[in-house]
Amino acid sequence: MEAELAALAASGATTFVGLMATEAWSQVRGRLARFLARGDDSGGVDAELEESREELVAARRSGDEESAEDIAAAWRVRLRRALRDNPEAAGELRDLLDELAPHQATGPTVTVNNSTNGGTYYGQVIQAHDISGLTFHGGGTAPRPEPEGR
């Protein structure tokens, strides 16, 4: 059972730290604080979570992945202790993780702005890092060349 709780704590920490740098964090933080406080005042835990988020964002901005991993490790330990002290909370944590699954990000959110100037385009112009599952219907029609000798 200890290995199962450790794996759940690791999954939870990975999920929560991954969400810290996303827009979904504001929704997640309060629920996680209440889970960790276990009936006590969640304000102190909430402040710790926000401090961790600020440290994580600063670490990622500077490319310091070691510090980012340290933050995840600290929350992994914290969740493991919470589950060890109250094994019945495992179900609650699983439910919370299941609810948050659609919000999970695979990495930091990046905004890219592209512009295309000049030239003539007869279809879609795409510039991207990863693309999958796209289907284009229709599109531009190139003008027919004039026959020679006219």
Short mmCIF file of N, CA and C in Angstrom, two decimals:
data_model
loop_
_atom_site.label_atom_id
_atom_site.label_comp_id
_atom_site.label_asym_id
_atom_site.label_seq_id
_atom_site.Cartn_x
_atom_site.Cartn_y
_atom_site.Cartn_z
N MET A 1 0.83 -1.19 0.00
CA MET A 1 0.00 0.00 0.00
C MET A 1 0.87 1.25 0.00
N GLU A 2 2.01 1.19 0.66
CA GLU A 2 2.90 2.35 0.72
C GLU A 2 3.39 2.74 -0.67
N ALA A 3 3.72 1.74 -1.51
CA ALA A 3 4.18 2.03 -2.87
C ALA A 3 3.06 2.67 -3.70
N GLU A 4 1.84 2.21 -3.50
CA GLU A 4 0.70 2.78 -4.22
C GLU A 4 0.49 4.24 -3.82
N LEU A 5 0.59 4.52 -2.52
CA LEU A 5 0.42 5.91 -2.05
C LEU A 5 1.56 6.79 -2.54
N ALA A 6 2.78 6.24 -2.58
CA ALA A 6 3.92 7.01 -3.09
C ALA A 6 3.73 7.33 -4.57
N ALA A 7 3.23 6.38 -5.33
CA ALA A 7 2.97 6.62 -6.75
C ALA A 7 1.87 7.65 -6.94
N LEU A 8 0.84 7.59 -6.11
CA LEU A 8 -0.25 8.57 -6.18
C LEU A 8 0.27 9.96 -5.83
N ALA A 9 1.11 10.04 -4.80
CA ALA A 9 1.69 11.33 -4.41
C ALA A 9 2.55 11.89 -5.54
N ALA A 10 3.33 11.03 -6.18
CA ALA A 10 4.18 11.48 -7.29
C ALA A 10 3.32 11.98 -8.45
N SER A 11 2.26 11.26 -8.76
CA SER A 11 1.36 11.67 -9.83
C SER A 11 0.70 13.00 -9.49
N GLY A 12 0.26 13.13 -8.26
CA GLY A 12 -0.37 14.38 -7.82
C GLY A 12 0.59 15.56 -7.90
N ALA A 13 1.80 15.37 -7.41
CA ALA A 13 2.78 16.46 -7.43
C ALA A 13 3.10 16.86 -8.86
N THR A 14 3.28 15.89 -9.73
CA THR A 14 3.57 16.18 -11.14
C THR A 14 2.42 16.96 -11.77
N THR A 15 1.21 16.53 -11.50
CA THR A 15 0.03 17.21 -12.05
C THR A 15 -0.07 18.63 -11.51
N PHE A 16 0.03 18.78 -10.20
CA PHE A 16 -0.16 20.10 -9.59
C PHE A 16 0.94 21.08 -10.00
N VAL A 17 2.17 20.62 -10.00
CA VAL A 17 3.28 21.50 -10.39
C VAL A 17 3.15 21.84 -11.88
N GLY A 18 2.71 20.88 -12.68
CA GLY A 18 2.49 21.17 -14.09
C GLY A 18 1.41 22.22 -14.30
N LEU A 19 0.41 22.22 -13.46
CA LEU A 19 -0.68 23.18 -13.58
C LEU A 19 -0.33 24.55 -13.00
N MET A 20 0.71 24.62 -12.18
CA MET A 20 1.07 25.89 -11.55
C MET A 20 1.35 27.00 -12.57
N ALA A 21 1.86 26.64 -13.71
CA ALA A 21 2.23 27.64 -14.71
C ALA A 21 1.14 27.82 -15.77
N THR A 22 -0.08 27.38 -15.48
CA THR A 22 -1.16 27.50 -16.45
C THR A 22 -2.27 28.39 -15.90
N GLU A 23 -3.20 28.72 -16.79
CA GLU A 23 -4.35 29.52 -16.37
C GLU A 23 -5.27 28.75 -15.43
N ALA A 24 -5.24 27.45 -15.48
CA ALA A 24 -6.10 26.62 -14.64
C ALA A 24 -5.68 26.66 -13.17
N TRP A 25 -4.49 27.15 -12.89
CA TRP A 25 -3.97 27.12 -11.52
C TRP A 25 -4.87 27.83 -10.53
N SER A 26 -5.48 28.93 -10.90
CA SER A 26 -6.34 29.65 -9.96
C SER A 26 -7.50 28.78 -9.48
N GLN A 27 -7.98 27.89 -10.33
CA GLN A 27 -9.06 26.98 -9.95
C GLN A 27 -8.54 25.83 -9.09
N VAL A 28 -7.34 25.39 -9.36
CA VAL A 28 -6.76 24.23 -8.70
C VAL A 28 -6.23 24.56 -7.31
N ARG A 29 -5.61 25.71 -7.17
CA ARG A 29 -4.89 26.06 -5.94
C ARG A 29 -5.76 25.95 -4.68
N GLY A 30 -6.95 26.51 -4.71
CA GLY A 30 -7.81 26.47 -3.53
C GLY A 30 -8.22 25.06 -3.15
N ARG A 31 -8.52 24.25 -4.15
CA ARG A 31 -8.92 22.86 -3.88
C ARG A 31 -7.76 22.06 -3.30
N LEU A 32 -6.58 22.28 -3.86
CA LEU A 32 -5.41 21.58 -3.34
C LEU A 32 -5.08 22.04 -1.93
N ALA A 33 -5.20 23.33 -1.67
CA ALA A 33 -4.94 23.86 -0.32
C ALA A 33 -5.90 23.23 0.69
N ARG A 34 -7.17 23.13 0.33
CA ARG A 34 -8.15 22.51 1.24
C ARG A 34 -7.82 21.04 1.46
N PHE A 35 -7.40 20.34 0.40
CA PHE A 35 -7.04 18.93 0.53
C PHE A 35 -5.86 18.78 1.50
N LEU A 36 -4.83 19.58 1.32
CA LEU A 36 -3.64 19.46 2.17
C LEU A 36 -3.88 19.93 3.60
N ALA A 37 -4.75 20.92 3.79
CA ALA A 37 -5.01 21.44 5.14
C ALA A 37 -5.82 20.44 5.96
N ARG A 38 -6.58 19.57 5.29
CA ARG A 38 -7.37 18.53 5.94
C ARG A 38 -8.22 19.07 7.09
N GLY A 39 -8.99 20.13 6.78
CA GLY A 39 -9.90 20.66 7.78
C GLY A 39 -9.35 21.83 8.57
N ASP A 40 -8.04 22.02 8.56
CA ASP A 40 -7.46 23.19 9.22
C ASP A 40 -7.61 24.39 8.30
N ASP A 41 -7.14 25.53 8.76
CA ASP A 41 -7.18 26.74 7.95
C ASP A 41 -6.29 26.53 6.72
N SER A 42 -6.86 26.65 5.53
CA SER A 42 -6.10 26.39 4.31
C SER A 42 -5.32 27.62 3.83
N GLY A 43 -5.47 28.74 4.52
CA GLY A 43 -4.79 29.97 4.10
C GLY A 43 -3.27 29.84 4.06
N GLY A 44 -2.68 29.17 5.04
CA GLY A 44 -1.23 29.00 5.07
C GLY A 44 -0.75 28.12 3.93
N VAL A 45 -1.48 27.04 3.67
CA VAL A 45 -1.12 26.14 2.57
C VAL A 45 -1.29 26.87 1.24
N ASP A 46 -2.34 27.64 1.13
CA ASP A 46 -2.59 28.41 -0.10
C ASP A 46 -1.42 29.36 -0.37
N ALA A 47 -0.93 30.02 0.67
CA ALA A 47 0.21 30.92 0.52
C ALA A 47 1.47 30.15 0.08
N GLU A 48 1.68 28.97 0.64
CA GLU A 48 2.83 28.14 0.24
C GLU A 48 2.73 27.73 -1.23
N LEU A 49 1.53 27.37 -1.65
CA LEU A 49 1.32 26.99 -3.04
C LEU A 49 1.60 28.16 -3.98
N GLU A 50 1.15 29.33 -3.61
CA GLU A 50 1.38 30.50 -4.46
C GLU A 50 2.87 30.85 -4.51
N GLU A 51 3.54 30.71 -3.39
CA GLU A 51 4.99 30.96 -3.36
C GLU A 51 5.72 29.95 -4.27
N SER A 52 5.30 28.70 -4.21
CA SER A 52 5.90 27.68 -5.08
C SER A 52 5.65 28.00 -6.55
N ARG A 53 4.44 28.47 -6.85
CA ARG A 53 4.13 28.84 -8.23
C ARG A 53 5.04 29.96 -8.72
N GLU A 54 5.23 30.96 -7.90
CA GLU A 54 6.10 32.09 -8.28
C GLU A 54 7.54 31.61 -8.50
N GLU A 55 8.02 30.73 -7.62
CA GLU A 55 9.37 30.19 -7.76
C GLU A 55 9.48 29.34 -9.03
N LEU A 56 8.45 28.54 -9.31
CA LEU A 56 8.45 27.69 -10.49
C LEU A 56 8.48 28.53 -11.78
N VAL A 57 7.64 29.54 -11.84
CA VAL A 57 7.60 30.40 -13.02
C VAL A 57 8.96 31.08 -13.22
N ALA A 58 9.56 31.58 -12.14
CA ALA A 58 10.87 32.22 -12.23
C ALA A 58 11.94 31.22 -12.68
N ALA A 59 11.89 30.01 -12.16
CA ALA A 59 12.88 28.98 -12.52
C ALA A 59 12.75 28.61 -14.00
N ARG A 60 11.54 28.44 -14.46
CA ARG A 60 11.35 28.07 -15.87
C ARG A 60 11.73 29.21 -16.80
N ARG A 61 11.43 30.42 -16.37
CA ARG A 61 11.79 31.58 -17.19
C ARG A 61 13.30 31.68 -17.37
N SER A 62 14.04 31.33 -16.32
CA SER A 62 15.49 31.41 -16.39
C SER A 62 16.13 30.11 -16.88
N GLY A 63 15.31 29.11 -17.19
CA GLY A 63 15.83 27.84 -17.68
C GLY A 63 16.42 26.95 -16.60
N ASP A 64 16.08 27.21 -15.35
CA ASP A 64 16.61 26.46 -14.21
C ASP A 64 15.71 25.27 -13.91
N GLU A 65 15.85 24.20 -14.70
CA GLU A 65 15.00 23.02 -14.53
C GLU A 65 15.29 22.28 -13.23
N GLU A 66 16.50 22.41 -12.69
CA GLU A 66 16.82 21.76 -11.42
C GLU A 66 15.97 22.33 -10.30
N SER A 67 15.82 23.64 -10.27
CA SER A 67 14.97 24.27 -9.24
C SER A 67 13.51 23.88 -9.45
N ALA A 68 13.09 23.81 -10.71
CA ALA A 68 11.71 23.39 -10.99
C ALA A 68 11.46 21.98 -10.48
N GLU A 69 12.43 21.08 -10.67
CA GLU A 69 12.29 19.71 -10.18
C GLU A 69 12.30 19.68 -8.64
N ASP A 70 13.07 20.55 -8.02
CA ASP A 70 13.08 20.62 -6.55
C ASP A 70 11.71 20.99 -6.00
N ILE A 71 11.02 21.89 -6.70
CA ILE A 71 9.68 22.29 -6.27
C ILE A 71 8.73 21.10 -6.38
N ALA A 72 8.82 20.37 -7.47
CA ALA A 72 7.98 19.16 -7.63
C ALA A 72 8.30 18.14 -6.56
N ALA A 73 9.59 17.96 -6.26
CA ALA A 73 9.99 16.98 -5.24
C ALA A 73 9.44 17.36 -3.87
N ALA A 74 9.46 18.65 -3.54
CA ALA A 74 8.94 19.09 -2.24
C ALA A 74 7.45 18.80 -2.11
N TRP A 75 6.69 19.04 -3.18
CA TRP A 75 5.26 18.76 -3.12
C TRP A 75 4.97 17.27 -3.17
N ARG A 76 5.85 16.50 -3.79
CA ARG A 76 5.71 15.04 -3.79
C ARG A 76 5.82 14.52 -2.36
N VAL A 77 6.81 15.02 -1.61
CA VAL A 77 7.00 14.63 -0.21
C VAL A 77 5.80 15.07 0.62
N ARG A 78 5.33 16.28 0.38
CA ARG A 78 4.20 16.81 1.14
C ARG A 78 2.95 15.97 0.92
N LEU A 79 2.69 15.60 -0.34
CA LEU A 79 1.52 14.77 -0.62
C LEU A 79 1.68 13.36 -0.04
N ARG A 80 2.88 12.81 -0.11
CA ARG A 80 3.11 11.48 0.45
C ARG A 80 2.84 11.48 1.94
N ARG A 81 3.30 12.52 2.64
CA ARG A 81 3.03 12.61 4.09
C ARG A 81 1.54 12.72 4.36
N ALA A 82 0.84 13.54 3.57
CA ALA A 82 -0.60 13.71 3.77
C ALA A 82 -1.33 12.37 3.58
N LEU A 83 -0.90 11.59 2.59
CA LEU A 83 -1.53 10.29 2.36
C LEU A 83 -1.14 9.27 3.41
N ARG A 84 0.09 9.33 3.89
CA ARG A 84 0.52 8.40 4.94
C ARG A 84 -0.24 8.69 6.23
N ASP A 85 -0.44 9.98 6.55
CA ASP A 85 -1.15 10.34 7.77
C ASP A 85 -2.65 10.06 7.68
N ASN A 86 -3.17 10.06 6.46
CA ASN A 86 -4.60 9.85 6.26
C ASN A 86 -4.82 9.06 4.98
N PRO A 87 -4.63 7.73 5.02
CA PRO A 87 -4.77 6.90 3.81
C PRO A 87 -6.13 7.00 3.14
N GLU A 88 -7.17 7.35 3.89
CA GLU A 88 -8.50 7.50 3.30
C GLU A 88 -8.55 8.66 2.32
N ALA A 89 -7.59 9.58 2.41
CA ALA A 89 -7.56 10.74 1.52
C ALA A 89 -7.13 10.35 0.11
N ALA A 90 -6.63 9.13 -0.08
CA ALA A 90 -6.17 8.70 -1.40
C ALA A 90 -7.31 8.76 -2.42
N GLY A 91 -8.49 8.34 -2.04
CA GLY A 91 -9.64 8.39 -2.95
C GLY A 91 -9.97 9.82 -3.34
N GLU A 92 -9.91 10.71 -2.38
CA GLU A 92 -10.19 12.12 -2.65
C GLU A 92 -9.15 12.70 -3.62
N LEU A 93 -7.89 12.34 -3.42
CA LEU A 93 -6.83 12.82 -4.31
C LEU A 93 -7.01 12.24 -5.72
N ARG A 94 -7.35 10.97 -5.82
CA ARG A 94 -7.61 10.36 -7.13
C ARG A 94 -8.74 11.08 -7.85
N ASP A 95 -9.82 11.37 -7.12
CA ASP A 95 -10.95 12.08 -7.72
C ASP A 95 -10.53 13.46 -8.21
N LEU A 96 -9.74 14.15 -7.40
CA LEU A 96 -9.27 15.48 -7.78
C LEU A 96 -8.40 15.40 -9.03
N LEU A 97 -7.51 14.43 -9.09
CA LEU A 97 -6.64 14.27 -10.27
C LEU A 97 -7.46 13.93 -11.51
N ASP A 98 -8.49 13.09 -11.35
CA ASP A 98 -9.35 12.74 -12.49
C ASP A 98 -10.08 13.98 -13.02
N GLU A 99 -10.53 14.83 -12.12
CA GLU A 99 -11.22 16.06 -12.53
C GLU A 99 -10.28 17.02 -13.25
N LEU A 100 -9.03 17.03 -12.83
CA LEU A 100 -8.07 17.98 -13.38
C LEU A 100 -7.41 17.50 -14.66
N ALA A 101 -7.59 16.24 -15.01
CA ALA A 101 -6.92 15.68 -16.19
C ALA A 101 -7.11 16.52 -17.45
N PRO A 102 -8.31 17.06 -17.73
CA PRO A 102 -8.45 17.87 -18.95
C PRO A 102 -7.64 19.16 -18.92
N HIS A 103 -7.28 19.63 -17.72
CA HIS A 103 -6.53 20.88 -17.61
C HIS A 103 -5.03 20.70 -17.70
N GLN A 104 -4.58 19.45 -17.61
CA GLN A 104 -3.15 19.21 -17.59
C GLN A 104 -2.51 19.69 -18.88
N ALA A 105 -1.39 20.34 -18.72
CA ALA A 105 -0.62 20.79 -19.87
C ALA A 105 0.54 19.84 -20.07
N THR A 106 0.94 19.70 -21.30
CA THR A 106 2.07 18.84 -21.58
C THR A 106 3.38 19.60 -21.44
N GLY A 107 3.32 20.85 -21.26
CA GLY A 107 4.52 21.66 -21.11
C GLY A 107 4.11 23.11 -20.93
N PRO A 108 5.08 23.98 -20.88
CA PRO A 108 4.75 25.38 -20.71
C PRO A 108 3.95 25.90 -21.91
N THR A 109 3.04 26.82 -21.65
CA THR A 109 2.25 27.42 -22.70
C THR A 109 3.09 28.47 -23.41
N VAL A 110 3.08 28.42 -24.73
CA VAL A 110 3.85 29.36 -25.52
C VAL A 110 2.92 30.01 -26.52
N THR A 111 3.00 31.32 -26.66
CA THR A 111 2.21 32.03 -27.65
C THR A 111 3.13 32.42 -28.79
N VAL A 112 2.70 32.12 -30.00
CA VAL A 112 3.48 32.44 -31.19
C VAL A 112 2.61 33.28 -32.11
N ASN A 113 3.14 34.38 -32.59
CA ASN A 113 2.44 35.21 -33.56
C ASN A 113 3.24 35.21 -34.85
N ASN A 114 2.60 34.89 -35.94
CA ASN A 114 3.24 34.87 -37.26
C ASN A 114 2.49 35.81 -38.18
N SER A 115 3.19 36.34 -39.15
CA SER A 115 2.53 37.13 -40.18
C SER A 115 3.15 36.79 -41.53
N THR A 116 2.35 36.87 -42.55
CA THR A 116 2.82 36.60 -43.90
C THR A 116 2.55 37.85 -44.72
N ASN A 117 3.57 38.34 -45.38
CA ASN A 117 3.44 39.56 -46.16
C ASN A 117 3.89 39.31 -47.59
N GLY A 118 3.18 39.93 -48.53
CA GLY A 118 3.59 39.88 -49.93
C GLY A 118 3.30 38.53 -50.55
N GLY A 119 3.48 38.47 -51.84
CA GLY A 119 3.29 37.22 -52.55
C GLY A 119 1.82 36.92 -52.77
N THR A 120 1.57 35.86 -53.48
CA THR A 120 0.21 35.40 -53.75
C THR A 120 0.09 33.98 -53.25
N TYR A 121 -0.93 33.74 -52.45
CA TYR A 121 -1.12 32.43 -51.85
C TYR A 121 -2.48 31.89 -52.28
N TYR A 122 -2.50 30.65 -52.73
CA TYR A 122 -3.73 30.04 -53.22
C TYR A 122 -4.24 28.95 -52.28
N GLY A 123 -3.87 29.00 -51.06
CA GLY A 123 -4.31 28.01 -50.08
C GLY A 123 -3.84 28.45 -48.70
N GLN A 124 -3.97 27.58 -47.75
CA GLN A 124 -3.59 27.88 -46.40
C GLN A 124 -2.07 27.96 -46.29
N VAL A 125 -1.62 28.86 -45.44
CA VAL A 125 -0.20 28.99 -45.14
C VAL A 125 -0.06 28.63 -43.67
N ILE A 126 0.81 27.67 -43.37
CA ILE A 126 0.93 27.19 -42.00
C ILE A 126 2.39 27.24 -41.57
N GLN A 127 2.60 27.74 -40.37
CA GLN A 127 3.91 27.67 -39.74
C GLN A 127 3.65 27.19 -38.32
N ALA A 128 4.29 26.09 -37.94
CA ALA A 128 3.98 25.54 -36.62
C ALA A 128 5.11 24.65 -36.13
N HIS A 129 5.04 24.33 -34.87
CA HIS A 129 5.99 23.40 -34.25
C HIS A 129 5.46 21.98 -34.38
N ASP A 130 4.25 21.74 -33.87
CA ASP A 130 3.63 20.42 -33.95
C ASP A 130 2.23 20.57 -34.51
N ILE A 131 1.92 19.76 -35.50
CA ILE A 131 0.58 19.76 -36.08
C ILE A 131 0.16 18.31 -36.23
N SER A 132 -1.08 18.01 -35.88
CA SER A 132 -1.60 16.68 -36.14
C SER A 132 -3.10 16.76 -36.29
N GLY A 133 -3.64 15.89 -37.11
CA GLY A 133 -5.08 15.77 -37.25
C GLY A 133 -5.76 16.92 -37.97
N LEU A 134 -5.08 17.67 -38.80
CA LEU A 134 -5.71 18.76 -39.53
C LEU A 134 -6.25 18.27 -40.86
N THR A 135 -7.40 18.79 -41.21
CA THR A 135 -7.98 18.51 -42.52
C THR A 135 -8.46 19.84 -43.08
N PHE A 136 -8.06 20.14 -44.30
CA PHE A 136 -8.52 21.35 -44.96
C PHE A 136 -9.46 20.97 -46.09
N HIS A 137 -10.58 21.63 -46.14
CA HIS A 137 -11.55 21.41 -47.22
C HIS A 137 -11.60 22.69 -48.04
N GLY A 138 -11.62 22.54 -49.33
CA GLY A 138 -11.68 23.72 -50.19
C GLY A 138 -10.30 24.35 -50.28
N GLY A 139 -10.27 25.58 -50.52
CA GLY A 139 -8.99 26.27 -50.62
C GLY A 139 -9.02 27.20 -51.80
N GLY A 140 -7.95 27.86 -51.99
CA GLY A 140 -7.85 28.82 -53.09
C GLY A 140 -7.70 28.12 -54.42
N THR A 141 -7.96 28.85 -55.45
CA THR A 141 -7.81 28.33 -56.80
C THR A 141 -6.80 29.19 -57.52
N ALA A 142 -5.80 28.55 -58.06
CA ALA A 142 -4.78 29.29 -58.80
C ALA A 142 -5.35 29.72 -60.13
N PRO A 143 -5.01 30.92 -60.60
CA PRO A 143 -5.51 31.34 -61.91
C PRO A 143 -4.92 30.45 -63.01
N ARG A 144 -5.70 30.19 -64.00
CA ARG A 144 -5.22 29.37 -65.11
C ARG A 144 -4.29 30.20 -65.98
N PRO A 145 -3.19 29.57 -66.37
CA PRO A 145 -2.27 30.34 -67.22
C PRO A 145 -2.89 30.58 -68.59
N GLU A 146 -2.56 31.74 -69.14
CA GLU A 146 -3.03 32.10 -70.47
C GLU A 146 -2.38 31.17 -71.49
N PRO A 147 -3.15 30.66 -72.46
CA PRO A 147 -2.54 29.81 -73.49
C PRO A 147 -1.57 30.64 -74.34
N GLU A 148 -0.51 29.98 -74.75
CA GLU A 148 0.49 30.67 -75.56
C GLU A 148 -0.07 30.99 -76.93
N GLY A 149 0.34 32.05 -77.49
CA GLY A 149 -0.06 32.44 -78.81
C GLY A 149 -1.30 33.32 -78.83
N ARG A 150 -1.74 33.76 -77.77
CA ARG A 150 -2.92 34.63 -77.74
C ARG A 150 -2.54 36.05 -77.80
#
